[in-house]
CSV table of C-alpha atoms in Angstrom, one decimal:
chain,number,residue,atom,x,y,z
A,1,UNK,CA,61.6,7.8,-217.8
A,2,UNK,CA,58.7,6.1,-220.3
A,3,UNK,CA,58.0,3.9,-217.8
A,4,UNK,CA,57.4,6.5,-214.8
A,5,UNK,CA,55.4,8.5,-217.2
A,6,UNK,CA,52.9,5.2,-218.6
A,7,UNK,CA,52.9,4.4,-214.3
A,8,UNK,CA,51.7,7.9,-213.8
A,9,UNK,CA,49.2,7.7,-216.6
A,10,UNK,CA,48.1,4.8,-215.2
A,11,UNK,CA,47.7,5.6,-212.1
A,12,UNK,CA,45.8,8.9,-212.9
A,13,UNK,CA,43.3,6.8,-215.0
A,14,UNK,CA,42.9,4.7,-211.8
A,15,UNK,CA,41.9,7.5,-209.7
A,16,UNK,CA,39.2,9.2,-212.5
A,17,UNK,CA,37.8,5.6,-212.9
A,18,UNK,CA,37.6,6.3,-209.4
A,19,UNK,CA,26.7,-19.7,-201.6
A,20,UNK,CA,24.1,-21.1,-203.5
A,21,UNK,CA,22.6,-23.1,-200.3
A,22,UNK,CA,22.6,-20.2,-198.3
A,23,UNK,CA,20.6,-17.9,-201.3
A,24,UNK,CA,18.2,-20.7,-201.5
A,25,UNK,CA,17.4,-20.0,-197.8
A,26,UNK,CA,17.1,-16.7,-198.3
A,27,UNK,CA,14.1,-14.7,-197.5
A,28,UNK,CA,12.6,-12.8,-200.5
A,29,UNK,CA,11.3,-9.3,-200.6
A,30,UNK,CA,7.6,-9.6,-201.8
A,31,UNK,CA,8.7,-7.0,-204.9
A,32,UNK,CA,12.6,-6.6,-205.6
A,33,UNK,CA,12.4,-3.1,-207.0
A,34,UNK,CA,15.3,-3.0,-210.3
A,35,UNK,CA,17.8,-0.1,-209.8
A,36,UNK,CA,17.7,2.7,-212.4
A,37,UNK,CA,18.8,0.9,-215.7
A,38,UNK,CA,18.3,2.2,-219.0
A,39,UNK,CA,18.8,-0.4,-221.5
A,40,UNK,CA,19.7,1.9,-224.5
A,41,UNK,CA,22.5,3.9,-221.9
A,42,UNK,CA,23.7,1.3,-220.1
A,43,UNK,CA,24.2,-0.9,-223.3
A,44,UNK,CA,25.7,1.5,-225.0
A,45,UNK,CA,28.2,1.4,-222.0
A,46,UNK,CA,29.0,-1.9,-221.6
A,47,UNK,CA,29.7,-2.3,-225.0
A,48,UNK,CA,32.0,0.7,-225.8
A,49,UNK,CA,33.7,-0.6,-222.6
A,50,UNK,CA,34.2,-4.5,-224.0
A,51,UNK,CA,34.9,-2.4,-227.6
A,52,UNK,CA,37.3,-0.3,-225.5
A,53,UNK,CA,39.2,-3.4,-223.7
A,54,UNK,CA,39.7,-5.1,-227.7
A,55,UNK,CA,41.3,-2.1,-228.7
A,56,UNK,CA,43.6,-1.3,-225.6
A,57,UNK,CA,45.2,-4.6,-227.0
A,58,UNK,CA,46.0,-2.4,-229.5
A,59,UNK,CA,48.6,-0.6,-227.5
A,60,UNK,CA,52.5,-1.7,-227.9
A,61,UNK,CA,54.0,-3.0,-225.2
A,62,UNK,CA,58.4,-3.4,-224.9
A,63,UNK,CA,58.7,-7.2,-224.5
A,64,UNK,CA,63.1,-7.0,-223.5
A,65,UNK,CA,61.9,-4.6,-220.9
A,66,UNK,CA,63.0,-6.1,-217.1
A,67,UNK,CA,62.2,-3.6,-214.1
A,68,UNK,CA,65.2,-3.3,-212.3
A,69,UNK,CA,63.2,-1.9,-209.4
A,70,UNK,CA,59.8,-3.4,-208.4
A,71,UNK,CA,57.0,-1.5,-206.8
A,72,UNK,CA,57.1,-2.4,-203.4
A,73,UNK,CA,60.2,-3.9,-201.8
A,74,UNK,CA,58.1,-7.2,-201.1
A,75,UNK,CA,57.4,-7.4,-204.8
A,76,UNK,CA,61.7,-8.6,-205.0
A,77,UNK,CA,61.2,-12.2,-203.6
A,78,UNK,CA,58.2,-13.1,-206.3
A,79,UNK,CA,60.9,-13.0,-209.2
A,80,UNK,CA,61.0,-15.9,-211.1
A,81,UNK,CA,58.5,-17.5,-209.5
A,82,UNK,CA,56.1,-19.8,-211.6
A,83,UNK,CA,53.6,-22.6,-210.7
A,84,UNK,CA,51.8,-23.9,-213.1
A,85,UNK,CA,49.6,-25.9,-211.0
A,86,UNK,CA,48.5,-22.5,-208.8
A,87,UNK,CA,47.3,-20.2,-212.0
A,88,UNK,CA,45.2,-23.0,-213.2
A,89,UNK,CA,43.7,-23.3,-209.3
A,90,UNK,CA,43.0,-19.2,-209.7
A,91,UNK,CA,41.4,-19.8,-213.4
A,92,UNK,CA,39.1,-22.1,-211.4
A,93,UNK,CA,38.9,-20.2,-208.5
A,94,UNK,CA,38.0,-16.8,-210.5
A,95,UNK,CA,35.3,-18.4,-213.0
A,96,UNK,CA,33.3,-19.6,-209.9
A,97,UNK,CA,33.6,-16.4,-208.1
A,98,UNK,CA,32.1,-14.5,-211.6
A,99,UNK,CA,29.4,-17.0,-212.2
A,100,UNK,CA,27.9,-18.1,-208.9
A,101,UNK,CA,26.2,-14.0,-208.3
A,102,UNK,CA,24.4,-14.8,-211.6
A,103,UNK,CA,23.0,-18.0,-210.5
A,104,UNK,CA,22.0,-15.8,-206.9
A,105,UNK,CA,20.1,-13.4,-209.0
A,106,UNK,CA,18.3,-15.4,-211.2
A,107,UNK,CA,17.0,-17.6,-208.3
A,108,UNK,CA,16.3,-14.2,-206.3
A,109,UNK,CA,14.6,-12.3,-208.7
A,110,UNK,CA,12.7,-15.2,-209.6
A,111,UNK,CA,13.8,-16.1,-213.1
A,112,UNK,CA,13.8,-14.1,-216.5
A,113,UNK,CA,12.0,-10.9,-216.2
A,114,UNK,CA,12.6,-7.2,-216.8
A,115,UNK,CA,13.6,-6.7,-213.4
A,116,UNK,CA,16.3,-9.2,-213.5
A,117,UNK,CA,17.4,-8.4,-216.4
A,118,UNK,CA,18.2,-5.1,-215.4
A,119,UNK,CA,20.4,-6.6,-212.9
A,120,UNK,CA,22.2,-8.9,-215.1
A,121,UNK,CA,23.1,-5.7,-217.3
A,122,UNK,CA,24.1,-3.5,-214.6
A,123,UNK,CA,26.4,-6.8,-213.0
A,124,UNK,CA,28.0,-7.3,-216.9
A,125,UNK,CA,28.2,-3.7,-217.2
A,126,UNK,CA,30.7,-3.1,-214.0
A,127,UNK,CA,32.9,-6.2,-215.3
A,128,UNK,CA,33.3,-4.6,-218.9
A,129,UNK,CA,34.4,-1.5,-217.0
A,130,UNK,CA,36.7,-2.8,-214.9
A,131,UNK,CA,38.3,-5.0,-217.7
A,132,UNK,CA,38.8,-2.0,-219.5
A,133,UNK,CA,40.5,0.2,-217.2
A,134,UNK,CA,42.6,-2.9,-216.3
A,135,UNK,CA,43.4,-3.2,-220.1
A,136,UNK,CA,44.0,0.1,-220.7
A,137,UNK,CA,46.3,0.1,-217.7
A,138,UNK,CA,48.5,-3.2,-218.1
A,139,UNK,CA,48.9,-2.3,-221.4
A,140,UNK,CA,49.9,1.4,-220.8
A,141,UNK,CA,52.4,0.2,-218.2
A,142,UNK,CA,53.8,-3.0,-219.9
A,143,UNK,CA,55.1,-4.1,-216.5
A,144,UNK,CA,56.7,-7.8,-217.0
A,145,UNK,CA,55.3,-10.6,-214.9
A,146,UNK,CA,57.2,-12.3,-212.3
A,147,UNK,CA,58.4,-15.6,-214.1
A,148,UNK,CA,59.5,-13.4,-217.0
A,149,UNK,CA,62.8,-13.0,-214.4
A,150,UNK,CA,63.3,-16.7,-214.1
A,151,UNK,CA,66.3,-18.0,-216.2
A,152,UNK,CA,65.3,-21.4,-217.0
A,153,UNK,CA,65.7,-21.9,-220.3
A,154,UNK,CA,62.2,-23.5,-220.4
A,155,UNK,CA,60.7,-20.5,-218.5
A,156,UNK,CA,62.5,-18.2,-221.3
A,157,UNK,CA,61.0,-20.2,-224.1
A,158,UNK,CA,57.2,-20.3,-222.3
A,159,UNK,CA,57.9,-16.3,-221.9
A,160,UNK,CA,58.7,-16.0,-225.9
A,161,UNK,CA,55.8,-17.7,-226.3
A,162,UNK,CA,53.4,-15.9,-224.5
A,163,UNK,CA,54.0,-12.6,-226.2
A,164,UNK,CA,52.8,-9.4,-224.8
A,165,UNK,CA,50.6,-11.2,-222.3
A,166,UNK,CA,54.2,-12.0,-220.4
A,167,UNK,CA,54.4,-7.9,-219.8
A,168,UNK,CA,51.3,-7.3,-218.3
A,169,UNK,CA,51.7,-8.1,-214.8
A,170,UNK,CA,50.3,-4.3,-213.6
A,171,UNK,CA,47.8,-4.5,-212.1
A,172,UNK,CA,45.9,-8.3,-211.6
A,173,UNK,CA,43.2,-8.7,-214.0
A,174,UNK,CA,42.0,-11.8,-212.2
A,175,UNK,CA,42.1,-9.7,-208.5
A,176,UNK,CA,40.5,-6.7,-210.1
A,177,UNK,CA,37.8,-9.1,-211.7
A,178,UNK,CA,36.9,-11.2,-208.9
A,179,UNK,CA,36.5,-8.1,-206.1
A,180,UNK,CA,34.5,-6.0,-208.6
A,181,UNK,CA,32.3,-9.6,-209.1
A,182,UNK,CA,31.9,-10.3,-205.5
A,183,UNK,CA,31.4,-6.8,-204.4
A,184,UNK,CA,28.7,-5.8,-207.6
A,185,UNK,CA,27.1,-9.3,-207.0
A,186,UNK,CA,27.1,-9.4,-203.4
A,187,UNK,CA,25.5,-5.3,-202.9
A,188,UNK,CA,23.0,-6.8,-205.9
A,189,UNK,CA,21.9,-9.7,-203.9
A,190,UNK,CA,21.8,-7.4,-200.5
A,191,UNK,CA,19.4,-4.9,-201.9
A,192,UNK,CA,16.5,-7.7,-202.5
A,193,UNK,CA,17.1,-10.0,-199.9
A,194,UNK,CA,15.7,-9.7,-196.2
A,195,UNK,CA,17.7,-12.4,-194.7
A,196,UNK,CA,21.0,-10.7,-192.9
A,197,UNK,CA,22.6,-14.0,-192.3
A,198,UNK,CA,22.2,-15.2,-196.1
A,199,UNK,CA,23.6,-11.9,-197.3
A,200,UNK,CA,26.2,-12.0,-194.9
A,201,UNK,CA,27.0,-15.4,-196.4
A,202,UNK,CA,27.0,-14.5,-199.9
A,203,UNK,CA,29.5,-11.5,-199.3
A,204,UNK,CA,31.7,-13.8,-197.1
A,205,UNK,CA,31.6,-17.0,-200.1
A,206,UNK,CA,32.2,-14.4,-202.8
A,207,UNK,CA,35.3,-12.2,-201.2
A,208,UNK,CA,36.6,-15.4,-199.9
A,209,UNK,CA,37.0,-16.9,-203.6
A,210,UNK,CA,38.5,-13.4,-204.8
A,211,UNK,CA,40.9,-13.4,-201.5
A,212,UNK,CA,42.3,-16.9,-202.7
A,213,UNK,CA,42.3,-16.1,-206.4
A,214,UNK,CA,44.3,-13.2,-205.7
A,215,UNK,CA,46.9,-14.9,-203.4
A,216,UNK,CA,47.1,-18.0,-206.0
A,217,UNK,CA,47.8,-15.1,-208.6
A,218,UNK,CA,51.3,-14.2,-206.8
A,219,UNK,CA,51.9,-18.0,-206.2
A,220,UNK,CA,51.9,-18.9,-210.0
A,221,UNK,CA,54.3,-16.0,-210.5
A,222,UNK,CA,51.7,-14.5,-212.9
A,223,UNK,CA,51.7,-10.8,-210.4
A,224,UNK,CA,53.4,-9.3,-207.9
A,225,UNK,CA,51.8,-8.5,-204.5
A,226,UNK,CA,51.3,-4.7,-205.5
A,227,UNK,CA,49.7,-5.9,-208.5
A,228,UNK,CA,46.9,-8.2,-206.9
A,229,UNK,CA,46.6,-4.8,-204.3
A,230,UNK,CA,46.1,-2.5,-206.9
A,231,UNK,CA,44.0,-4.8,-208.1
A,232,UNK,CA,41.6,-5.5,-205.4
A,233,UNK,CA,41.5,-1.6,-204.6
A,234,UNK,CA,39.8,-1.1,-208.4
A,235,UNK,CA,37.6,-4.0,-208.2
A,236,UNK,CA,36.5,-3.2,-204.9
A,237,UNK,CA,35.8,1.0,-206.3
A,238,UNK,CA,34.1,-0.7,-209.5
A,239,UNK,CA,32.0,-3.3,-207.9
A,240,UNK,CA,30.8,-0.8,-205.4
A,241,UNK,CA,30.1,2.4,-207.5
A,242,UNK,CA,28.7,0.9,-210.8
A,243,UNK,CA,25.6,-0.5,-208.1
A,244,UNK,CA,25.1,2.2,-206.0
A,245,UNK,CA,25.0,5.0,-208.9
A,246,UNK,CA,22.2,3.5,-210.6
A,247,UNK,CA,19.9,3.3,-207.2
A,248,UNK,CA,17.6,1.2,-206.4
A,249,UNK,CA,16.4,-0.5,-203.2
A,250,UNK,CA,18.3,1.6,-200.1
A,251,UNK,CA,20.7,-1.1,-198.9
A,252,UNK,CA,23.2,-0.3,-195.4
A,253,UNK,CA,24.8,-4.0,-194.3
A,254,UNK,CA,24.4,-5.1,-191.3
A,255,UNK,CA,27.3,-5.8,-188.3
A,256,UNK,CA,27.3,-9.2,-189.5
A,257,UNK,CA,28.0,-8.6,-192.9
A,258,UNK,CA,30.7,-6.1,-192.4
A,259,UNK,CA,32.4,-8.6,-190.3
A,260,UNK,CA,31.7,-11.1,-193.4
A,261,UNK,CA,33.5,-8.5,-195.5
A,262,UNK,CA,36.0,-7.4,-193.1
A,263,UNK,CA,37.5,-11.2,-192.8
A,264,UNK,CA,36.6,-13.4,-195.4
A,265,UNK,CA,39.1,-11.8,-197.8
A,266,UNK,CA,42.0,-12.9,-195.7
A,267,UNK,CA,40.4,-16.4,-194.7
A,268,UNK,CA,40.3,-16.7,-198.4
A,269,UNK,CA,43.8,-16.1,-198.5
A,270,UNK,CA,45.0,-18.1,-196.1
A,271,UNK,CA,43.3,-20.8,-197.4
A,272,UNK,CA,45.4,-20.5,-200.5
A,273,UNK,CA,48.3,-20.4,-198.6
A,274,UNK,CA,48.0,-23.8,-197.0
A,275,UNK,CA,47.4,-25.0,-200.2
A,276,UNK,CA,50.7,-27.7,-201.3
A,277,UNK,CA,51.6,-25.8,-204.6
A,278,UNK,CA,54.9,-26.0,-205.6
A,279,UNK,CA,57.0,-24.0,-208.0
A,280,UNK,CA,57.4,-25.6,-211.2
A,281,UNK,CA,58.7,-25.1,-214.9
A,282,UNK,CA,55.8,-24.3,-218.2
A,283,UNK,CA,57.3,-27.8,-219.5
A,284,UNK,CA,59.7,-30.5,-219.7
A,285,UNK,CA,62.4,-29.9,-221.8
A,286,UNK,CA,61.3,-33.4,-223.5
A,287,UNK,CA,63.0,-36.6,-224.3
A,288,UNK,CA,66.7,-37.5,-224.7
A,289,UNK,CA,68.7,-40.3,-225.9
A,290,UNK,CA,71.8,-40.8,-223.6
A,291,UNK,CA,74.7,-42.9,-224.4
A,292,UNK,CA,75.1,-45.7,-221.7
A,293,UNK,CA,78.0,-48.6,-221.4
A,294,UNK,CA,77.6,-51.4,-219.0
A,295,UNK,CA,79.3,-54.3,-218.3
A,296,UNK,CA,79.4,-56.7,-221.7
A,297,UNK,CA,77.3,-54.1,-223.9
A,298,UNK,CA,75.8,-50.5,-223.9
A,299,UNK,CA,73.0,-48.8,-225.6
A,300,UNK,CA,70.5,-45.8,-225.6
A,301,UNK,CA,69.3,-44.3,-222.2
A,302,UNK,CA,65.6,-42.2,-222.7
A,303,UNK,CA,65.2,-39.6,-220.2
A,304,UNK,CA,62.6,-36.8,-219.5
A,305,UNK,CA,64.0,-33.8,-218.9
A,306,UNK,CA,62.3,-31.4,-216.0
């Protein structure tokens, strides 16, 4: 019953909240006109929101708690799963996907100015807000993630060990994160630049990356599938609305862009899938002595356990 309630809290809050060659190609506008940023308001707002996401962490969360139904049927065959090798792929994955729309708008707007600037706040401020309505949401619902279900004794000590973090699987910090990045960074980068096939390019490079960062997400066994969903869903809401509230230069994509948007989210997840990840354990168990006899003697046998 606690657990339907935070889930419907949750939820609730969700609705109210409601690359680099190609941009060097790029044709400028002759003025890139800054969308309506206040820096004293909008400030203000990315900092209560990064104050806000500290103090979520504030929140308990019930670390013996195991679902006993999951979300979406789908969400059953993820349960134990953990690859090691795959979450540090989405790390990688995830910090490229935040950081190359900077490096777009710097070059774009034609270094350090007021103008870009602006941009640069109004980018940072729609990632403080989604982080804190992720925050506040993962740790409202305390949902475990999927290798907390795996048995291995290794698995069970790595899950100790990661404390609260191991119960906040709801909803994909690294999905919502990446969307709202490549969404806010790509509609940024489309409202200066006069080049369809270069914007086209940045929106299909940056949902790409968040595609496969949310697809290697479910791989490591750090989310479920409704969690990297529910994830996208906000970070695509986030990175659109935060922009296109504050103005600024009228920007409609073209066909070729919506195509870019349509499909490079699922190329990007293919492209994980093919990748040869395989499920592993957070660490050997370590090194043994074994007892061994053989013919005229015997001795100690050292093994690594796996």
């Amino acid at each position: 019953m606690l657990r339907g309630r935070r889930l419907s809290f949750a939820l609730s809050l969700l609705l109210g909240a409601g690359l680099s060659v190609s941009g060097a190609r790029a044709a400028r506008a002759q003025s890139i006109s800054s969308p309506d940023v206040r820096w004293g308001r909008d400030g203000a707002i990315t900092g209560v929101a990064i104050a806000g996401t500290a103090l979520a962490a504030l929140i308990p969360v019930d670390r013996a708690a195991l679902w006993q139904r999951q979300l979406l049927p789908i969400d059953d065959r993820l349960e134990g799963r953990f690859s090691q090798s795959a979450a540090s792929t989405s790390d990688l994955l995830a910090g490229i996907d935040v950081v190359t729309p900077l490096g777009l708008l710097y070059g774009q707007g034609g270094g350090l100015n007021d103008a870009n600037g602006k941009r640069f706040l109004l980018y940072t401020e729609a990632l403080a807000i989604n982080t804190l309505v992720n925050g506040i949401v993962k740790y409202t619902v305390g949902r475990p993630r999927p290798y907390v279900y795996n048995t291995d004794p290794r698995m069970k000590a790595y899950t100790e060990r990661q404390g609260k973090d191991s119960h906040l699987s709801f909803f994909s910090g690294h999905a919502s994160t990446t969307f709202t990045a490549a969404v806010a960074g790509s509609y940024l980068y489309g409202q200066a630049a006069t080049d369809a096939k270069s914007r086209a390019a940045v929106w299909g490079f940056e949902l790409a990356l968040a595609g496969a960062t949310a697809d290697l997400r479910t791989r490591a066994g750090k989310h479920f599938y409704s969690d990297v969903i529910v994830g996208a869903l906000v970070g695509t809401a986030v990175g659109f609305l935060v922009p296109r509230l504050h103005g600024g230069p009228h920007y409609s994509p073209s066909a070729g862009e919506w195509v870019a948007i349509g499909t490079a989210p699922v190329v990007g997840v293919v492209i994980a899938q093919l990748l040869p990840f395989k499920q592993d354990v957070a660490e050997p168990l370590g090194t043994v002595a074994l007892p061994f006899i053989a013919p005229g003697g015997g001795g100690l046998l050292l093994a690594r356990t796996f």
